[in-house]
PDB file of C-alpha atoms in Angstrom:
ATOM      1  CA  UNK A  25     -31.143  19.808  58.735  1.00 68.00           C
ATOM      2  CA  UNK A  26     -34.288  20.654  56.477  1.00 81.00           C
ATOM      3  CA  UNK A  27     -35.928  18.542  53.799  1.00 82.00           C
ATOM      4  CA  UNK A  28     -33.738  20.477  50.783  1.00 78.00           C
ATOM      5  CA  UNK A  29     -30.817  19.795  52.815  1.00 83.00           C
ATOM      6  CA  UNK A  30     -31.423  15.464  52.790  1.00 81.00           C
ATOM      7  CA  UNK A  31     -31.932  16.087  49.112  1.00 83.00           C
ATOM      8  CA  UNK A  32     -29.195  17.398  49.109  1.00 84.00           C
ATOM      9  CA  UNK A  33     -27.618  15.310  51.074  1.00 84.00           C
ATOM     10  CA  UNK A  34     -29.249  12.254  49.305  1.00 82.00           C
ATOM     11  CA  UNK A  35     -28.454  13.076  45.137  1.00 85.00           C
ATOM     12  CA  UNK A  36     -24.348  13.888  46.394  1.00 89.00           C
ATOM     13  CA  UNK A  37     -24.797  10.123  47.884  1.00 87.00           C
ATOM     14  CA  UNK A  38     -25.666   8.829  44.805  1.00 90.00           C
ATOM     15  CA  UNK A  39     -23.765  11.335  42.174  1.00 90.00           C
ATOM     16  CA  UNK A  40     -20.552   9.626  44.458  1.00 88.00           C
ATOM     17  CA  UNK A  41     -21.688   6.344  43.959  1.00 90.00           C
ATOM     18  CA  UNK A  42     -22.099   6.638  40.276  1.00 88.00           C
ATOM     19  CA  UNK A  43     -19.173   7.985  39.291  1.00 87.00           C
ATOM     20  CA  UNK A  44     -17.037   5.301  41.359  1.00 88.00           C
ATOM     21  CA  UNK A  45     -18.719   3.025  40.044  1.00 84.00           C
ATOM     22  CA  UNK A  46     -17.684   4.166  36.032  1.00 85.00           C
ATOM     23  CA  UNK A  47     -14.388   4.892  36.887  1.00 86.00           C
ATOM     24  CA  UNK A  48     -15.042   1.362  38.119  1.00 85.00           C
ATOM     25  CA  UNK A  49     -16.376   0.257  34.810  1.00 83.00           C
ATOM     26  CA  UNK A  50     -14.121   2.095  32.489  1.00 84.00           C
ATOM     27  CA  UNK A  51     -10.481   1.490  34.619  1.00 86.00           C
ATOM     28  CA  UNK A  52     -11.114  -2.639  34.343  1.00 83.00           C
ATOM     29  CA  UNK A  53      -8.714  -4.507  32.770  1.00 85.00           C
ATOM     30  CA  UNK A  54     -11.049  -6.179  29.699  1.00 82.00           C
ATOM     31  CA  UNK A  55     -10.214  -9.924  29.885  1.00 81.00           C
ATOM     32  CA  UNK A  56      -8.686 -11.557  27.375  1.00 78.00           C
ATOM     33  CA  UNK A  57     -10.758 -14.487  25.017  1.00 69.00           C
ATOM     34  CA  UNK A  58      -9.250 -18.024  24.244  1.00 69.00           C
ATOM     35  CA  UNK A  59      -7.797 -17.998  20.894  1.00 67.00           C
ATOM     36  CA  UNK A  60      -6.641 -21.430  21.848  1.00 65.00           C
ATOM     37  CA  UNK A  61     -10.497 -22.355  21.825  1.00 61.00           C
ATOM     38  CA  UNK A  62     -12.664 -20.444  20.589  1.00 61.00           C
ATOM     39  CA  UNK A  63     -13.627 -20.100  16.408  1.00 67.00           C
ATOM     40  CA  UNK A  64     -14.152 -16.885  15.188  1.00 69.00           C
ATOM     41  CA  UNK A  65     -15.167 -17.121  11.794  1.00 69.00           C
ATOM     42  CA  UNK A  66     -19.255 -17.814  10.866  1.00 74.00           C
ATOM     43  CA  UNK A  67     -20.642 -21.086  11.045  1.00 75.00           C
ATOM     44  CA  UNK A  68     -19.541 -24.155  13.740  1.00 78.00           C
ATOM     45  CA  UNK A  69     -16.489 -23.949  14.596  1.00 74.00           C
ATOM     46  CA  UNK A  70     -13.820 -26.146  13.278  1.00 73.00           C
ATOM     47  CA  UNK A  71     -10.152 -26.335  12.768  1.00 75.00           C
ATOM     48  CA  UNK A  72      -8.188 -24.002  11.634  1.00 73.00           C
ATOM     49  CA  UNK A  73      -5.720 -24.513   8.509  1.00 80.00           C
ATOM     50  CA  UNK A  74      -2.193 -22.832   9.337  1.00 84.00           C
ATOM     51  CA  UNK A  75      -0.319 -24.243   6.687  1.00 90.00           C
ATOM     52  CA  UNK A  76       2.004 -22.579   3.906  1.00 91.00           C
ATOM     53  CA  UNK A  77       0.876 -22.730   0.257  1.00 90.00           C
ATOM     54  CA  UNK A  78       2.548 -21.102  -2.402  1.00 90.00           C
ATOM     55  CA  UNK A  79       0.276 -18.638  -3.991  1.00 90.00           C
ATOM     56  CA  UNK A  80       0.012 -16.144  -6.976  1.00 95.00           C
ATOM     57  CA  UNK A  81      -0.960 -12.742  -7.141  1.00 95.00           C
ATOM     58  CA  UNK A  82      -3.296 -12.215 -10.426  1.00 94.00           C
ATOM     59  CA  UNK A  83      -5.188  -9.006 -10.355  1.00 94.00           C
ATOM     60  CA  UNK A  84      -7.140  -8.813 -14.414  1.00 95.00           C
ATOM     61  CA  UNK A  85      -6.965  -5.652 -16.527  1.00 96.00           C
ATOM     62  CA  UNK A  86     -11.045  -5.850 -15.908  1.00 97.00           C
ATOM     63  CA  UNK A  87     -10.167  -4.299 -12.438  1.00 96.00           C
ATOM     64  CA  UNK A  88      -7.319  -2.337 -12.476  1.00 95.00           C
ATOM     65  CA  UNK A  89      -9.305  -0.586 -15.085  1.00 95.00           C
ATOM     66  CA  UNK A  90     -12.553  -0.130 -12.934  1.00 95.00           C
ATOM     67  CA  UNK A  91     -10.230   1.380  -9.801  1.00 94.00           C
ATOM     68  CA  UNK A  92      -8.796   3.675 -12.312  1.00 94.00           C
ATOM     69  CA  UNK A  93     -11.789   4.746 -13.897  1.00 94.00           C
ATOM     70  CA  UNK A  94     -13.185   4.895 -10.499  1.00 93.00           C
ATOM     71  CA  UNK A  95     -10.588   7.321  -9.628  1.00 93.00           C
ATOM     72  CA  UNK A  96     -10.580   9.142 -12.245  1.00 91.00           C
ATOM     73  CA  UNK A  97     -14.475  10.002 -11.161  1.00 91.00           C
ATOM     74  CA  UNK A  98     -13.357  11.815  -7.606  1.00 86.00           C
ATOM     75  CA  UNK A  99     -16.406  14.440  -6.991  1.00 88.00           C
ATOM     76  CA  UNK A 100     -15.379  17.863  -6.381  1.00 87.00           C
ATOM     77  CA  UNK A 101     -14.216  17.604  -2.876  1.00 87.00           C
ATOM     78  CA  UNK A 102     -15.006  20.471   0.238  1.00 87.00           C
ATOM     79  CA  UNK A 103     -12.080  22.515   1.168  1.00 88.00           C
ATOM     80  CA  UNK A 104     -11.621  21.860   3.911  1.00 88.00           C
ATOM     81  CA  UNK A 105     -11.057  25.546   6.847  1.00 87.00           C
ATOM     82  CA  UNK A 106      -7.937  27.408   6.322  1.00 88.00           C
ATOM     83  CA  UNK A 107      -5.069  25.568   8.853  1.00 86.00           C
ATOM     84  CA  UNK A 108      -6.610  22.456  10.148  1.00 86.00           C
ATOM     85  CA  UNK A 109      -5.301  19.372   9.264  1.00 87.00           C
ATOM     86  CA  UNK A 110      -7.496  16.196   9.796  1.00 88.00           C
ATOM     87  CA  UNK A 111      -8.755  17.620  13.691  1.00 89.00           C
ATOM     88  CA  UNK A 112     -12.373  17.423  11.962  1.00 86.00           C
ATOM     89  CA  UNK A 113     -12.260  14.138   9.617  1.00 87.00           C
ATOM     90  CA  UNK A 114      -9.647  12.866   7.012  1.00 88.00           C
ATOM     91  CA  UNK A 115      -8.318  16.443   5.246  1.00 91.00           C
ATOM     92  CA  UNK A 116      -9.674  16.585   1.734  1.00 90.00           C
ATOM     93  CA  UNK A 117      -6.124  18.249  -0.619  1.00 91.00           C
ATOM     94  CA  UNK A 118      -4.724  14.846   1.299  1.00 92.00           C
ATOM     95  CA  UNK A 119      -6.854  12.506   0.052  1.00 91.00           C
ATOM     96  CA  UNK A 120      -6.960  14.964  -3.929  1.00 92.00           C
ATOM     97  CA  UNK A 121      -3.303  13.650  -3.639  1.00 92.00           C
ATOM     98  CA  UNK A 122      -3.429   9.711  -2.613  1.00 93.00           C
ATOM     99  CA  UNK A 123      -6.536   9.747  -5.257  1.00 93.00           C
ATOM    100  CA  UNK A 124      -3.864  11.388  -7.435  1.00 93.00           C
ATOM    101  CA  UNK A 125      -0.974   8.938  -6.679  1.00 95.00           C
ATOM    102  CA  UNK A 126      -2.648   5.752  -6.861  1.00 93.00           C
ATOM    103  CA  UNK A 127      -4.366   6.830  -9.978  1.00 93.00           C
ATOM    104  CA  UNK A 128      -1.403   8.669 -11.890  1.00 93.00           C
ATOM    105  CA  UNK A 129       1.916   7.125 -10.371  1.00 94.00           C
ATOM    106  CA  UNK A 130       1.469   3.263  -8.650  1.00 94.00           C
ATOM    107  CA  UNK A 131       2.020   0.493 -10.579  1.00 94.00           C
ATOM    108  CA  UNK A 132       0.262  -2.089  -9.771  1.00 94.00           C
ATOM    109  CA  UNK A 133       2.054  -4.634 -11.958  1.00 95.00           C
ATOM    110  CA  UNK A 134       5.651  -4.112 -10.907  1.00 96.00           C
ATOM    111  CA  UNK A 135       3.878  -4.478  -7.251  1.00 95.00           C
ATOM    112  CA  UNK A 136       2.130  -7.825  -8.172  1.00 95.00           C
ATOM    113  CA  UNK A 137       5.264  -8.771  -9.738  1.00 96.00           C
ATOM    114  CA  UNK A 138       7.626  -7.687  -6.842  1.00 96.00           C
ATOM    115  CA  UNK A 139       5.421  -9.284  -3.792  1.00 94.00           C
ATOM    116  CA  UNK A 140       4.973 -12.860  -6.433  1.00 94.00           C
ATOM    117  CA  UNK A 141       8.965 -12.538  -6.106  1.00 93.00           C
ATOM    118  CA  UNK A 142       8.164 -14.271  -2.457  1.00 87.00           C
TER     119      UNK A 142
END
Protein backbone atom coordinates (compact mmCIF):
# COMPACT_ATOMS: atom_id res chain seq x y z
CA UNK A 1 0.00 0.00 0.00
CA UNK A 2 1.51 3.30 -1.08
CA UNK A 3 1.84 6.43 1.03
CA UNK A 4 -0.95 8.24 -0.85
CA UNK A 5 -3.31 5.32 -0.26
CA UNK A 6 -2.47 5.26 3.47
CA UNK A 7 -3.13 9.00 3.74
CA UNK A 8 -6.41 8.59 1.88
CA UNK A 9 -7.46 5.67 4.13
CA UNK A 10 -6.67 7.70 7.29
CA UNK A 11 -8.57 10.70 5.88
CA UNK A 12 -11.62 8.56 5.12
CA UNK A 13 -11.50 7.01 8.60
CA UNK A 14 -11.28 10.43 10.27
CA UNK A 15 -14.14 11.74 8.13
CA UNK A 16 -16.31 8.71 8.93
CA UNK A 17 -15.67 9.05 12.68
CA UNK A 18 -16.36 12.79 12.54
CA UNK A 19 -19.63 12.23 10.68
CA UNK A 20 -20.67 9.57 13.20
CA UNK A 21 -20.05 11.94 16.15
CA UNK A 22 -21.92 14.74 14.34
CA UNK A 23 -24.87 12.42 13.70
CA UNK A 24 -24.90 11.37 17.35
CA UNK A 25 -24.86 14.97 18.57
CA UNK A 26 -27.63 16.06 16.18
CA UNK A 27 -29.96 13.15 16.94
CA UNK A 28 -29.48 12.99 20.71
CA UNK A 29 -32.44 14.13 22.80
CA UNK A 30 -31.40 17.05 24.97
CA UNK A 31 -32.12 16.72 28.69
CA UNK A 32 -35.25 18.48 29.92
CA UNK A 33 -34.80 21.08 32.64
CA UNK A 34 -36.27 20.40 36.07
CA UNK A 35 -38.81 23.22 36.17
CA UNK A 36 -39.81 22.43 39.75
CA UNK A 37 -36.49 23.44 41.26
CA UNK A 38 -35.05 25.84 38.71
CA UNK A 39 -35.37 29.60 38.99
CA UNK A 40 -35.57 31.13 35.52
CA UNK A 41 -35.72 34.80 36.47
CA UNK A 42 -32.92 37.26 37.20
CA UNK A 43 -31.36 37.39 40.64
CA UNK A 44 -31.56 34.88 43.46
CA UNK A 45 -34.06 32.05 43.37
CA UNK A 46 -37.35 32.89 45.02
CA UNK A 47 -40.83 31.42 45.31
CA UNK A 48 -42.98 32.18 42.28
CA UNK A 49 -46.27 33.91 42.98
CA UNK A 50 -48.86 31.81 41.16
CA UNK A 51 -51.90 33.58 42.56
CA UNK A 52 -54.57 34.84 40.20
CA UNK A 53 -55.46 38.47 40.82
CA UNK A 54 -57.80 40.73 38.90
CA UNK A 55 -56.24 43.42 36.77
CA UNK A 56 -57.47 45.96 34.30
CA UNK A 57 -55.89 46.83 30.97
CA UNK A 58 -55.65 50.58 30.76
CA UNK A 59 -53.39 51.88 27.99
CA UNK A 60 -53.06 55.65 28.03
CA UNK A 61 -54.18 57.67 25.02
CA UNK A 62 -50.66 59.10 24.84
CA UNK A 63 -49.22 55.64 24.16
CA UNK A 64 -51.88 54.88 21.55
CA UNK A 65 -51.21 58.24 19.84
CA UNK A 66 -47.49 57.46 19.81
CA UNK A 67 -48.18 54.06 18.24
CA UNK A 68 -50.38 55.68 15.61
CA UNK A 69 -47.66 58.22 14.81
CA UNK A 70 -45.05 55.47 14.43
CA UNK A 71 -47.29 53.40 12.18
CA UNK A 72 -47.95 56.47 10.04
CA UNK A 73 -44.20 57.00 9.55
CA UNK A 74 -43.65 53.65 7.85
CA UNK A 75 -40.69 54.15 5.51
CA UNK A 76 -40.75 53.15 1.87
CA UNK A 77 -40.24 49.42 1.81
CA UNK A 78 -38.41 47.51 -0.87
CA UNK A 79 -40.94 45.49 -2.86
CA UNK A 80 -40.44 41.71 -2.86
CA UNK A 81 -39.17 39.89 -5.90
CA UNK A 82 -41.86 38.93 -8.38
CA UNK A 83 -43.67 35.76 -7.36
CA UNK A 84 -41.91 35.56 -4.00
CA UNK A 85 -43.85 35.18 -0.74
CA UNK A 86 -41.82 34.83 2.44
CA UNK A 87 -38.88 32.83 1.07
CA UNK A 88 -36.36 35.65 1.65
CA UNK A 89 -37.85 37.21 4.77
CA UNK A 90 -41.06 38.98 5.63
CA UNK A 91 -43.03 40.02 2.54
CA UNK A 92 -43.16 43.82 2.47
CA UNK A 93 -46.49 43.94 0.64
CA UNK A 94 -48.05 41.90 3.42
CA UNK A 95 -46.29 44.06 6.01
CA UNK A 96 -47.97 47.15 4.52
CA UNK A 97 -51.36 45.43 4.90
CA UNK A 98 -50.61 44.66 8.55
CA UNK A 99 -49.47 48.22 9.29
CA UNK A 100 -52.56 49.63 7.55
CA UNK A 101 -54.79 47.33 9.61
CA UNK A 102 -53.16 48.38 12.91
CA UNK A 103 -53.18 52.05 11.96
CA UNK A 104 -56.63 52.42 10.39
CA UNK A 105 -58.83 49.48 11.37
CA UNK A 106 -57.86 48.04 14.75
CA UNK A 107 -60.01 49.44 17.54
CA UNK A 108 -57.83 49.22 20.65
CA UNK A 109 -60.46 50.63 23.02
CA UNK A 110 -63.00 48.03 21.88
CA UNK A 111 -60.46 45.22 22.37
CA UNK A 112 -59.40 46.66 25.71
CA UNK A 113 -63.04 46.65 26.92
CA UNK A 114 -63.48 43.08 25.67
CA UNK A 115 -60.37 41.82 27.45
CA UNK A 116 -61.33 43.67 30.64
CA UNK A 117 -64.71 41.89 30.62
CA UNK A 118 -63.01 38.69 31.79
